[in-house]
Tab-separated table of C-alpha atoms in Angstrom:
chain	number	residue	atom	x	y	z
A	42	MET	CA	-13.438	-39.130	-3.765
A	43	SER	CA	-16.352	-36.763	-3.225
A	44	ALA	CA	-16.556	-33.974	-5.789
A	45	THR	CA	-17.392	-31.574	-2.975
A	46	ILE	CA	-13.903	-31.688	-1.460
A	47	THR	CA	-11.345	-30.045	-3.691
A	48	GLN	CA	-7.604	-30.659	-3.970
A	49	ILE	CA	-5.701	-27.334	-3.833
A	50	ARG	CA	-2.132	-28.674	-3.617
A	51	ASP	CA	-0.622	-32.174	-3.347
A	52	ASP	CA	-1.158	-32.047	0.424
A	53	LEU	CA	-3.974	-29.529	0.781
A	54	TRP	CA	-7.744	-30.022	0.405
A	55	GLN	CA	-10.693	-27.662	0.694
A	56	THR	CA	-14.104	-28.734	1.967
A	57	ARG	CA	-17.291	-27.722	0.241
A	58	THR	CA	-18.491	-24.124	0.354
A	59	GLU	CA	-20.947	-23.613	3.192
A	60	SER	CA	-22.980	-20.710	4.508
A	61	PRO	CA	-23.709	-21.183	8.221
A	62	PHE	CA	-25.937	-18.038	8.098
A	63	PRO	CA	-26.668	-15.352	5.499
A	64	GLY	CA	-23.651	-13.239	4.560
A	65	LEU	CA	-21.103	-15.763	5.802
A	66	THR	CA	-19.342	-18.148	3.411
A	67	THR	CA	-16.699	-20.561	4.694
A	68	HIS	CA	-14.552	-23.584	3.961
A	69	ALA	CA	-12.323	-25.769	6.141
A	70	TYR	CA	-8.934	-27.057	4.968
A	71	LEU	CA	-7.274	-30.421	5.392
A	72	TRP	CA	-3.488	-30.434	5.380
A	73	ARG	CA	-2.322	-34.040	4.791
A	74	ARG	CA	0.837	-35.169	6.505
A	75	PRO	CA	2.431	-38.596	7.090
A	76	SER	CA	2.359	-37.925	10.816
A	77	GLY	CA	-1.349	-37.094	10.841
A	78	ASN	CA	-3.666	-34.788	9.020
A	79	ILE	CA	-4.564	-31.323	10.345
A	80	LEU	CA	-7.907	-29.609	9.810
A	81	PHE	CA	-7.825	-25.790	9.853
A	82	TYR	CA	-11.051	-23.954	10.811
A	83	SER	CA	-14.246	-25.951	11.036
A	84	PRO	CA	-16.736	-27.287	8.511
A	85	ALA	CA	-20.345	-26.175	8.992
A	86	SER	CA	-21.669	-29.720	8.479
A	87	ASP	CA	-20.532	-33.309	8.390
A	88	ALA	CA	-21.234	-33.599	4.673
A	89	ASP	CA	-17.513	-34.093	3.796
A	90	PHE	CA	-16.656	-36.438	6.684
A	91	ASP	CA	-16.534	-39.555	4.476
A	92	ALA	CA	-14.237	-37.810	2.021
A	93	ILE	CA	-12.040	-36.621	4.865
A	94	GLU	CA	-11.911	-40.201	6.170
A	95	GLU	CA	-10.772	-41.440	2.769
A	96	LEU	CA	-7.922	-38.927	2.949
A	97	GLY	CA	-6.762	-40.272	6.279
A	98	GLY	CA	-9.016	-38.512	8.804
A	99	VAL	CA	-7.965	-35.768	11.215
A	100	SER	CA	-5.404	-35.951	13.956
A	101	ALA	CA	-5.655	-32.300	15.036
A	102	GLN	CA	-8.031	-29.421	14.393
A	103	TYR	CA	-6.963	-25.775	14.677
A	104	LEU	CA	-9.404	-22.872	15.191
A	105	SER	CA	-8.331	-19.347	14.381
A	106	HIS	CA	-10.895	-17.785	16.671
A	107	LEU	CA	-14.195	-18.272	18.525
A	108	ASP	CA	-16.468	-17.603	15.551
A	109	GLU	CA	-15.481	-21.018	14.170
A	110	ALA	CA	-16.723	-22.792	17.267
A	111	GLY	CA	-19.987	-24.727	17.116
A	112	PRO	CA	-21.588	-28.143	17.314
A	113	MET	CA	-19.331	-29.525	14.576
A	114	LEU	CA	-16.293	-29.408	16.899
A	115	ALA	CA	-17.582	-32.324	18.964
A	116	ARG	CA	-18.646	-34.103	15.784
A	117	VAL	CA	-15.153	-33.866	14.317
A	118	ALA	CA	-13.538	-35.108	17.569
A	119	ASP	CA	-16.021	-37.964	17.876
A	120	ARG	CA	-15.595	-39.129	14.295
A	121	PHE	CA	-11.827	-38.801	13.951
A	122	GLY	CA	-10.481	-38.815	17.518
A	123	SER	CA	-8.781	-35.522	16.793
A	124	ARG	CA	-7.271	-33.071	19.285
A	125	LEU	CA	-8.584	-29.539	19.304
A	126	HIS	CA	-6.181	-26.561	19.261
A	127	ALA	CA	-7.785	-23.176	19.909
A	128	PRO	CA	-6.928	-19.723	21.286
A	129	ALA	CA	-6.428	-19.724	25.034
A	130	ALA	CA	-7.968	-16.262	25.274
A	131	GLU	CA	-11.267	-17.661	24.027
A	132	LEU	CA	-11.558	-20.952	25.918
A	133	ASP	CA	-14.749	-19.961	27.691
A	134	ALA	CA	-16.628	-19.476	24.460
A	135	ILE	CA	-15.149	-22.483	22.655
A	136	ASP	CA	-15.450	-24.892	25.579
A	137	ARG	CA	-19.214	-24.573	25.356
A	138	HIS	CA	-19.035	-26.660	22.221
A	139	ALA	CA	-16.086	-29.003	22.739
A	140	ARG	CA	-13.096	-29.552	25.019
A	141	VAL	CA	-9.968	-27.726	23.871
A	142	ASP	CA	-7.107	-30.205	24.178
A	143	THR	CA	-4.334	-27.730	23.425
A	144	PRO	CA	-4.811	-24.012	24.200
A	145	VAL	CA	-2.926	-21.782	21.793
A	146	HIS	CA	-1.333	-19.064	23.905
A	147	ALA	CA	-0.676	-15.437	22.904
A	148	GLN	CA	3.018	-15.837	22.086
A	149	ARG	CA	4.229	-16.781	18.608
A	150	HIS	CA	5.605	-20.285	18.577
A	151	VAL	CA	6.043	-23.361	16.373
A	152	ASP	CA	4.305	-26.325	17.978
A	153	GLU	CA	4.870	-30.048	17.923
A	154	ASN	CA	2.942	-30.351	14.613
A	155	GLY	CA	5.161	-27.865	12.836
A	156	VAL	CA	2.457	-25.223	12.959
A	157	ASP	CA	3.693	-21.614	13.437
A	158	ALA	CA	0.982	-19.957	15.551
A	159	ILE	CA	0.926	-16.206	15.079
A	160	PRO	CA	-1.294	-14.244	17.515
A	161	THR	CA	-3.243	-11.625	15.599
A	162	PRO	CA	-5.843	-10.029	17.968
A	163	GLY	CA	-8.291	-7.457	16.676
A	164	HIS	CA	-11.162	-9.280	14.975
A	165	SER	CA	-11.382	-11.064	18.302
A	166	ASP	CA	-9.099	-11.024	21.366
A	167	GLY	CA	-7.789	-14.494	20.612
A	168	SER	CA	-7.550	-14.421	16.793
A	169	THR	CA	-4.598	-16.430	15.635
A	170	CYS	CA	-3.093	-17.083	12.185
A	171	TYR	CA	-1.252	-20.265	11.305
A	172	LEU	CA	1.688	-20.707	8.962
A	173	VAL	CA	2.865	-24.089	7.736
A	174	LYS	CA	5.220	-25.370	5.090
A	175	GLY	CA	3.566	-27.553	2.463
A	176	ALA	CA	4.971	-30.643	0.777
A	177	GLY	CA	6.273	-28.622	-2.157
A	178	GLY	CA	7.975	-26.079	0.065
A	179	GLU	CA	5.225	-23.515	-0.314
A	180	ARG	CA	4.154	-21.611	2.779
A	181	TYR	CA	0.427	-21.786	3.542
A	182	LEU	CA	-0.849	-18.922	5.688
A	183	PHE	CA	-4.268	-19.464	7.289
A	184	THR	CA	-5.471	-15.962	8.143
A	185	GLY	CA	-8.780	-16.810	9.825
A	186	ASP	CA	-10.954	-13.671	9.749
A	187	THR	CA	-8.057	-11.315	10.545
A	188	MET	CA	-7.976	-10.550	6.838
A	189	PHE	CA	-9.869	-12.105	3.936
A	190	PRO	CA	-10.807	-11.663	0.276
A	191	ALA	CA	-13.670	-9.255	0.054
A	192	GLY	CA	-15.002	-10.553	-3.267
A	193	ASP	CA	-13.990	-7.543	-5.364
A	194	GLY	CA	-10.355	-8.589	-5.881
A	195	THR	CA	-9.147	-6.918	-2.675
A	196	TRP	CA	-8.496	-8.097	0.847
A	197	SER	CA	-10.376	-6.658	3.828
A	198	THR	CA	-10.774	-6.764	7.589
A	199	PHE	CA	-13.850	-6.653	9.795
A	200	LEU	CA	-14.107	-5.204	13.276
A	201	VAL	CA	-17.042	-6.733	15.167
A	202	PRO	CA	-19.022	-3.944	16.908
A	203	GLY	CA	-18.369	-4.006	20.646
A	204	ARG	CA	-15.611	-6.593	20.288
A	205	GLY	CA	-11.946	-6.467	19.556
A	206	SER	CA	-9.832	-3.433	18.899
A	207	ALA	CA	-9.045	-1.359	15.756
A	208	ALA	CA	-5.564	-0.660	17.118
A	209	ASP	CA	-4.920	-4.377	17.729
A	210	LEU	CA	-6.290	-5.225	14.279
A	211	ARG	CA	-4.072	-2.739	12.565
A	212	SER	CA	-0.992	-4.023	14.479
A	213	SER	CA	-1.932	-7.611	13.567
A	214	VAL	CA	-2.238	-6.882	9.875
A	215	GLU	CA	1.034	-5.004	9.974
A	216	LEU	CA	2.622	-8.023	11.626
A	217	LEU	CA	1.348	-10.196	8.776
A	218	SER	CA	3.205	-7.985	6.314
A	219	THR	CA	6.399	-9.553	7.698
A	220	VAL	CA	5.176	-13.068	6.906
A	221	GLN	CA	5.689	-13.994	3.301
A	222	PRO	CA	3.223	-16.715	2.297
A	223	ASP	CA	2.946	-18.412	-1.027
A	224	ILE	CA	-0.752	-19.021	-0.484
A	225	ALA	CA	-3.060	-17.019	1.830
A	226	ILE	CA	-6.230	-18.799	2.935
A	227	SER	CA	-8.963	-17.166	5.001
A	228	SER	CA	-11.822	-18.735	6.914
A	229	ALA	CA	-14.832	-16.545	6.002
A	230	PHE	CA	-14.679	-14.760	2.643
A	231	GLY	CA	-16.578	-12.795	0.053
A	232	GLY	CA	-16.829	-13.705	-3.608
A	233	ASP	CA	-15.879	-17.120	-4.977
A	234	SER	CA	-12.679	-18.026	-3.203
A	235	ALA	CA	-10.930	-17.835	0.165
A	236	ILE	CA	-7.538	-18.550	-1.459
A	237	GLU	CA	-4.981	-16.415	-3.245
A	238	THR	CA	-1.535	-17.376	-4.486
A	239	VAL	CA	0.764	-14.427	-3.854
A	240	ASP	CA	4.298	-13.268	-4.451
A	241	ASN	CA	5.847	-10.685	-2.125
A	242	GLY	CA	4.646	-7.736	-4.176
A	243	ARG	CA	1.087	-8.956	-4.254
A	244	TRP	CA	1.147	-9.911	-0.598
A	245	GLN	CA	2.206	-6.342	0.368
A	246	GLN	CA	-0.636	-5.039	-1.793
A	247	CYS	CA	-3.077	-7.355	0.050
A	248	ILE	CA	-1.751	-6.036	3.331
A	249	ALA	CA	-2.296	-2.417	2.192
A	250	GLU	CA	-5.841	-3.226	1.013
A	251	ALA	CA	-6.626	-4.777	4.378
A	252	LEU	CA	-5.114	-1.912	6.353
A	253	ALA	CA	-7.284	0.520	4.391
A	254	THR	CA	-10.397	-1.148	5.854
A	255	VAL	CA	-9.381	-0.912	9.495
A	256	PRO	CA	-11.575	1.672	11.223
A	257	SER	CA	-9.687	4.808	12.200
């Protein structure tokens, strides 16, 4: 197995660290399941495709928001025959890169893959977080860019100038306070890691840290 794809849990793998452009650091995450693997977010290159193939490929890919869209979406679909799930509110932007097979609508629901889609607008209109239950019973929360580790030990938010809404972002982070993950996993991140293992006390602290960064 390639040393550039890292096992996080028995059923969860992290692709290599990539920087699509200066100031942005990302990973994608492969959740392995007997009924078909799911890739959350999008890798910035095809460098880990062989390793992903060794792990069983990809049956479905989930984007949290339009910033993860790019040329690699079509490359993932072509290589693995996967189906793309992405926010319905952002189809125009994402469809420029690849066909969205399953639009994720703006109502919370658990889909046919057991993915709990939680609409969290603010960073973008269609931003969506995804909650799943891992093989060991742990709950993995994929927060996209709604909230993320800032690199200084705290969690943060980012409101894109001219896009999104501070009020929506605040409401979305407050909604996430009601979701108790065991592991929180962002898309973009600062510092060395996009992942933090949290208990309820720490998660509520992460929420407070993120809320403190929402513009007033």
